[in-house]
CSV table of C-alpha atoms in Angstrom, one decimal:
chain,number,residue,atom,x,y,z
A,1,MET,CA,-53.2,41.6,46.9
A,2,ASN,CA,-54.7,40.4,43.6
A,3,LYS,CA,-53.1,37.5,41.9
A,4,LYS,CA,-51.1,38.4,38.8
A,5,ALA,CA,-52.6,36.9,35.6
A,6,PRO,CA,-50.4,34.5,33.6
A,7,SER,CA,-48.8,35.8,30.4
A,8,ILE,CA,-49.9,32.7,28.5
A,9,SER,CA,-52.6,30.1,28.8
A,10,ILE,CA,-52.0,26.6,27.4
A,11,ILE,CA,-55.2,24.9,26.3
A,12,ILE,CA,-55.2,21.2,25.8
A,13,PRO,CA,-58.4,19.3,24.7
A,14,THR,CA,-58.3,15.6,25.4
A,15,TYR,CA,-60.4,12.5,25.2
A,16,ASN,CA,-59.4,9.0,26.6
A,17,ARG,CA,-55.7,9.6,26.0
A,18,ALA,CA,-54.4,9.8,29.5
A,19,TYR,CA,-51.0,8.3,28.7
A,20,LEU,CA,-50.5,10.8,25.9
A,21,LEU,CA,-51.7,13.7,28.1
A,22,ASP,CA,-49.2,12.5,30.7
A,23,TYR,CA,-46.3,12.9,28.1
A,24,THR,CA,-47.5,16.4,27.3
A,25,LEU,CA,-47.9,17.6,30.9
A,26,MET,CA,-44.5,16.1,31.7
A,27,SER,CA,-42.9,18.2,29.0
A,28,ILE,CA,-44.7,21.3,30.3
A,29,ASN,CA,-43.4,20.7,33.7
A,30,ALA,CA,-39.9,20.7,32.3
A,31,GLN,CA,-40.2,24.1,30.6
A,32,THR,CA,-37.5,26.7,31.3
A,33,LEU,CA,-40.0,29.5,31.6
A,34,ASP,CA,-41.0,30.7,35.1
A,35,LYS,CA,-44.1,28.6,35.9
A,36,SER,CA,-45.8,31.7,37.3
A,37,LEU,CA,-45.9,33.1,33.8
A,38,PHE,CA,-48.2,30.4,32.4
A,39,GLU,CA,-51.2,28.3,33.2
A,40,VAL,CA,-52.4,25.0,31.8
A,41,ILE,CA,-56.1,24.3,31.0
A,42,VAL,CA,-57.0,20.7,30.3
A,43,VAL,CA,-60.4,20.3,28.8
A,44,ASP,CA,-61.7,16.8,29.1
A,45,ASP,CA,-64.2,15.9,26.3
A,46,GLY,CA,-66.0,13.3,28.5
A,47,SER,CA,-63.1,10.8,29.0
A,48,SER,CA,-63.9,7.5,30.8
A,49,ASP,CA,-60.2,6.6,31.4
A,50,ASN,CA,-57.9,8.0,34.2
A,51,THR,CA,-57.5,11.4,32.6
A,52,ARG,CA,-58.6,13.2,35.8
A,53,GLU,CA,-56.1,11.3,37.9
A,54,THR,CA,-53.3,12.0,35.3
A,55,VAL,CA,-54.0,15.7,35.6
A,56,GLY,CA,-54.0,15.4,39.4
A,57,LYS,CA,-50.3,14.2,39.3
A,58,TYR,CA,-49.3,17.7,38.2
A,59,GLU,CA,-51.5,19.8,40.5
A,60,GLY,CA,-49.2,22.0,42.5
A,61,ASN,CA,-46.4,21.9,40.0
A,62,PHE,CA,-47.7,24.7,37.9
A,63,PRO,CA,-51.0,26.6,37.7
A,64,LEU,CA,-53.5,24.0,36.3
A,65,LYS,CA,-57.2,23.9,35.6
A,66,TYR,CA,-59.2,20.8,34.8
A,67,LEU,CA,-62.5,21.3,33.0
A,68,PHE,CA,-64.9,18.5,32.1
A,69,GLN,CA,-67.7,18.4,29.6
A,70,GLU,CA,-70.0,15.4,29.2
A,71,ASP,CA,-69.3,13.0,26.4
A,72,ASP,CA,-71.7,14.0,23.6
A,73,GLY,CA,-69.6,12.9,20.7
A,74,TYR,CA,-66.5,14.5,19.3
A,75,ARG,CA,-66.6,18.2,20.4
A,76,VAL,CA,-63.1,19.6,20.1
A,77,ALA,CA,-64.3,23.0,19.0
A,78,THR,CA,-66.6,23.3,22.0
A,79,ALA,CA,-63.7,22.0,24.2
A,80,ARG,CA,-61.3,24.6,23.0
A,81,ASN,CA,-63.9,27.3,23.4
A,82,LEU,CA,-64.4,26.2,27.0
A,83,GLY,CA,-60.7,26.6,27.6
A,84,ILE,CA,-60.7,30.0,26.0
A,85,ALA,CA,-63.6,31.1,28.2
A,86,ASN,CA,-61.6,30.1,31.3
A,87,ALA,CA,-58.2,31.4,30.2
A,88,GLU,CA,-56.6,34.3,32.0
A,89,GLY,CA,-53.5,34.8,29.8
A,90,GLU,CA,-53.2,37.5,27.1
A,91,ILE,CA,-51.7,34.8,24.8
A,92,LEU,CA,-53.4,31.5,24.1
A,93,LEU,CA,-51.3,28.5,23.2
A,94,PHE,CA,-53.2,25.5,21.7
A,95,ILE,CA,-51.6,22.1,22.2
A,96,ASP,CA,-52.9,18.6,21.5
A,97,SER,CA,-52.6,15.8,24.0
A,98,GLY,CA,-49.6,13.7,22.9
A,99,ILE,CA,-47.5,16.7,21.9
A,100,VAL,CA,-44.2,16.8,23.7
A,101,LEU,CA,-42.7,20.3,24.0
A,102,ASP,CA,-39.1,21.3,23.7
A,103,PRO,CA,-38.1,22.9,27.1
A,104,GLY,CA,-38.0,26.3,25.5
A,105,CYS,CA,-41.2,26.0,23.4
A,106,ILE,CA,-43.4,28.2,25.5
A,107,SER,CA,-40.7,30.8,25.9
A,108,ALA,CA,-40.3,30.8,22.1
A,109,HIS,CA,-44.0,31.5,21.6
A,110,LEU,CA,-43.9,34.4,24.1
A,111,ALA,CA,-40.9,35.9,22.4
A,112,SER,CA,-42.7,35.9,19.0
A,113,HIS,CA,-45.6,37.7,20.5
A,114,ALA,CA,-43.4,40.7,21.1
A,115,ASP,CA,-45.0,41.7,17.8
A,116,GLN,CA,-48.6,42.5,18.7
A,117,ASN,CA,-50.3,41.3,15.6
A,118,VAL,CA,-49.2,37.7,14.9
A,119,VAL,CA,-50.2,34.1,15.0
A,120,VAL,CA,-47.3,31.9,16.0
A,121,ILE,CA,-47.0,28.5,14.4
A,122,GLY,CA,-44.8,26.0,16.3
A,123,TYR,CA,-42.8,23.2,14.7
A,124,VAL,CA,-44.1,19.7,15.1
A,125,LEU,CA,-42.1,16.6,14.3
A,126,GLY,CA,-43.7,13.2,13.8
A,127,ILE,CA,-47.1,14.4,12.6
A,128,GLU,CA,-49.1,11.7,10.9
A,129,GLU,CA,-46.5,9.0,11.2
A,130,VAL,CA,-48.1,5.7,10.6
A,131,TYR,CA,-49.2,4.1,13.8
A,132,ASP,CA,-46.9,1.2,14.7
A,133,PRO,CA,-48.1,-1.2,17.4
A,134,GLY,CA,-44.5,-1.8,18.2
A,135,GLU,CA,-44.2,1.9,18.9
A,136,THR,CA,-41.0,2.3,16.8
A,137,LEU,CA,-41.1,6.1,16.8
A,138,LEU,CA,-42.1,6.4,20.5
A,139,LYS,CA,-39.1,4.2,21.4
A,140,GLU,CA,-36.9,6.8,19.7
A,141,ILE,CA,-38.3,9.7,21.8
A,142,ASP,CA,-36.5,10.4,25.1
A,143,LEU,CA,-39.4,11.8,27.1
A,144,LEU,CA,-37.0,13.0,29.8
A,145,ASN,CA,-34.9,14.9,27.2
A,146,PRO,CA,-37.2,16.0,24.3
A,147,ARG,CA,-34.7,18.6,23.1
A,148,ASP,CA,-32.1,16.0,22.4
A,149,THR,CA,-34.6,13.9,20.5
A,150,ILE,CA,-35.8,16.9,18.5
A,151,ASN,CA,-32.2,17.9,17.6
A,152,ARG,CA,-31.4,14.3,16.7
A,153,PHE,CA,-34.4,14.0,14.4
A,154,ILE,CA,-33.7,17.3,12.7
A,155,ALA,CA,-30.0,16.5,12.2
A,156,GLY,CA,-31.0,13.2,10.6
A,157,ASP,CA,-33.9,14.5,8.5
A,158,LYS,CA,-36.2,12.2,10.4
A,159,TYR,CA,-39.9,12.7,11.2
A,160,LEU,CA,-39.8,16.3,10.2
A,161,ASP,CA,-42.9,18.4,10.3
A,162,ILE,CA,-45.0,17.3,7.3
A,163,ARG,CA,-45.3,21.0,6.4
A,164,GLU,CA,-41.5,21.2,6.0
A,165,SER,CA,-41.7,21.2,2.1
A,166,VAL,CA,-44.1,24.2,2.3
A,167,TYR,CA,-41.8,26.1,4.8
A,168,ALA,CA,-38.8,25.4,2.5
A,169,ALA,CA,-40.6,26.6,-0.6
A,170,CYS,CA,-41.5,29.9,1.1
A,171,GLY,CA,-38.2,30.3,3.0
A,172,ASP,CA,-40.2,30.1,6.2
A,173,ASP,CA,-42.0,33.3,5.3
A,174,ILE,CA,-45.6,32.0,5.6
A,175,MET,CA,-47.2,35.3,4.5
A,176,THR,CA,-45.8,34.8,1.0
A,177,LEU,CA,-48.0,31.7,0.6
A,178,GLN,CA,-51.2,31.8,-1.4
A,179,ALA,CA,-53.1,30.5,1.7
A,180,PRO,CA,-51.2,31.1,4.9
A,181,TRP,CA,-54.3,30.2,6.9
A,182,ALA,CA,-53.9,26.6,5.8
A,183,MET,CA,-50.9,26.3,8.2
A,184,PHE,CA,-53.2,27.2,11.2
A,185,TRP,CA,-53.0,23.8,12.9
A,186,THR,CA,-53.8,23.8,16.6
A,187,GLY,CA,-51.4,21.0,17.6
A,188,ASN,CA,-48.8,23.7,18.5
A,189,LEU,CA,-50.0,27.3,17.8
A,190,SER,CA,-50.5,30.5,19.7
A,191,VAL,CA,-52.6,33.6,19.2
A,192,ARG,CA,-53.6,36.6,21.4
A,193,SER,CA,-56.8,36.3,23.3
A,194,GLY,CA,-57.8,39.8,22.1
A,195,GLU,CA,-57.7,38.6,18.5
A,196,LEU,CA,-60.2,35.9,19.3
A,197,GLN,CA,-62.4,38.5,20.9
A,198,ARG,CA,-62.3,40.4,17.6
A,199,THR,CA,-62.5,37.4,15.3
A,200,GLY,CA,-64.6,35.0,17.2
A,201,VAL,CA,-63.8,31.5,18.6
A,202,PHE,CA,-63.9,28.0,17.1
A,203,ASP,CA,-67.1,27.3,15.0
A,204,THR,CA,-68.9,24.5,16.9
A,205,ALA,CA,-70.7,23.5,13.7
A,206,TYR,CA,-67.6,21.5,12.9
A,207,ASP,CA,-68.2,19.4,16.1
A,208,GLN,CA,-69.1,15.7,15.8
A,209,ARG,CA,-66.6,15.3,12.9
A,210,TRP,CA,-62.8,15.5,12.7
A,211,GLY,CA,-60.9,18.4,11.1
A,212,VAL,CA,-61.1,21.8,9.6
A,213,GLU,CA,-62.3,23.7,12.7
A,214,ASP,CA,-58.8,25.1,13.2
A,215,ILE,CA,-58.4,26.0,9.5
A,216,ASP,CA,-61.7,27.9,9.6
A,217,LEU,CA,-60.5,30.0,12.6
A,218,GLY,CA,-57.2,30.6,10.9
A,219,TYR,CA,-58.9,31.9,7.7
A,220,ARG,CA,-61.1,34.3,9.7
A,221,ILE,CA,-58.0,35.6,11.6
A,222,TYR,CA,-56.1,36.0,8.4
A,223,LYS,CA,-58.9,38.1,7.0
A,224,ASN,CA,-58.3,40.4,9.9
A,225,ASN,CA,-54.8,41.2,8.5
A,226,VAL,CA,-53.0,39.2,11.2
A,227,ARG,CA,-49.5,38.1,10.3
A,228,PHE,CA,-48.7,34.3,10.5
A,229,VAL,CA,-45.1,33.5,11.6
A,230,LEU,CA,-43.2,30.2,11.9
A,231,ASN,CA,-41.0,29.8,15.0
A,232,ARG,CA,-38.9,26.7,14.7
A,233,LYS,CA,-37.6,27.2,18.3
A,234,ALA,CA,-41.2,26.6,19.4
A,235,ALA,CA,-40.5,22.9,18.6
A,236,SER,CA,-42.4,19.8,19.7
A,237,LEU,CA,-42.8,16.1,19.0
A,238,HIS,CA,-46.1,14.4,18.1
A,239,CYS,CA,-46.3,11.0,19.8
A,240,PRO,CA,-47.9,8.4,17.5
A,241,HIS,CA,-51.2,6.8,18.4
A,242,PHE,CA,-53.9,4.7,16.7
A,243,SER,CA,-56.1,6.7,14.4
A,244,ASP,CA,-58.8,5.5,11.9
A,245,THR,CA,-57.5,7.4,8.9
A,246,THR,CA,-60.3,6.3,6.6
A,247,GLU,CA,-62.9,7.5,8.9
A,248,LYS,CA,-61.1,10.8,9.7
A,249,LEU,CA,-60.9,11.6,5.9
A,250,ARG,CA,-64.6,10.9,5.6
A,251,GLN,CA,-65.4,13.3,8.4
A,252,GLU,CA,-62.9,15.9,7.1
A,253,HIS,CA,-64.6,15.8,3.7
A,254,HIS,CA,-67.9,16.7,5.3
A,255,ASN,CA,-66.3,19.5,7.2
A,256,LYS,CA,-64.6,20.8,4.1
A,257,LEU,CA,-68.0,21.0,2.4
A,258,TYR,CA,-69.2,23.1,5.3
A,259,PHE,CA,-66.1,25.3,5.0
A,260,LEU,CA,-66.7,25.8,1.2
A,261,GLN,CA,-70.4,26.7,1.8
A,262,LYS,CA,-69.5,29.1,4.6
A,263,HIS,CA,-66.7,31.0,3.0
A,264,ASN,CA,-67.4,30.5,-0.8
A,265,ILE,CA,-63.8,31.4,-1.9
A,266,PRO,CA,-61.8,29.8,-4.8
A,267,GLU,CA,-59.2,28.5,-2.3
A,268,ALA,CA,-61.9,26.5,-0.5
A,269,GLU,CA,-62.8,24.8,-3.8
A,270,VAL,CA,-59.2,23.7,-4.2
A,271,PHE,CA,-59.1,22.7,-0.6
A,272,MET,CA,-61.8,20.1,-1.3
A,273,SER,CA,-59.4,18.1,-3.4
A,274,CYS,CA,-56.2,18.2,-1.3
A,275,THR,CA,-54.8,18.4,2.2
A,276,ALA,CA,-54.2,21.7,4.0
A,277,ARG,CA,-50.5,21.0,3.7
A,278,ASP,CA,-50.7,20.8,-0.1
A,279,LEU,CA,-53.2,23.6,-0.6
A,280,ASN,CA,-50.6,26.3,-1.2
A,281,PHE,CA,-48.8,24.2,-3.8
A,282,GLU,CA,-52.1,23.4,-5.6
A,283,LEU,CA,-53.0,27.1,-5.7
A,284,GLU,CA,-49.6,28.1,-7.1
A,285,GLN,CA,-49.9,25.4,-9.8
A,286,ARG,CA,-53.3,26.6,-10.9
A,287,ARG,CA,-52.5,30.2,-10.9
A,288,ALA,CA,-49.4,29.4,-13.0
A,289,GLY,CA,-51.7,27.7,-15.5
A,290,ILE,CA,-50.2,24.3,-15.0
A,291,PRO,CA,-52.7,21.6,-15.8
A,292,GLN,CA,-53.8,19.4,-12.9
A,293,THR,CA,-53.7,15.7,-13.3
């Protein structure tokens, strides 16, 4: 008898963040969804820490694949593409290591895909919180009960998704935005595998530098008339970790230039001067004729 394919494949690229990956896998293990309905694919971008051993802790708990590519610089687009090539699910859910999922997160993604032609954007609390060596935010997260933490943060207006102002402005209707594709962040997002067969996968020209490879794919998918939807029930927490923000912004600027040259659209020119989060606001301002400072 042939093994039944999972409904959804969860793809997690990672590099030398074993402790953060552990948090993510712990939350996946606590999902309410029947574990036979999903598989997890961890793509290791050449880690030298105990990432492999961390993955091994969860083998047997749910369908799990560990893929390794040699360390040849930052290659997150290549890593995600490797995960896509090995995925069996009809739906692909992209998660970053260090994202802790609400127990109903994967079920919520599946429910949204009852509509055949959508990208599902999950809600992520704690994105880009300033790293604190004292781990202030991390100490507020109950890793054994992420739903309680998520509900507590939302009730207290704490650590909300940094896209919240955008969502509020459009009444959660992402398709009314000037650039819905700017919300295509692969920390917690799902798309049908068939759509990637039609659109193409992540552009590896973005490798070696941080950022924009997900926005690029989102733009190409958007051009194929796919609807982008927000599902707040597909909620998650972003665990803080050290990040060299100055260097990331430098690398992102390089990748934005590539995006501009590749797509040559007015929105890309605006994107050069702002974050993806603020892109829709900037476009609205310009189209309303409001002078930019």
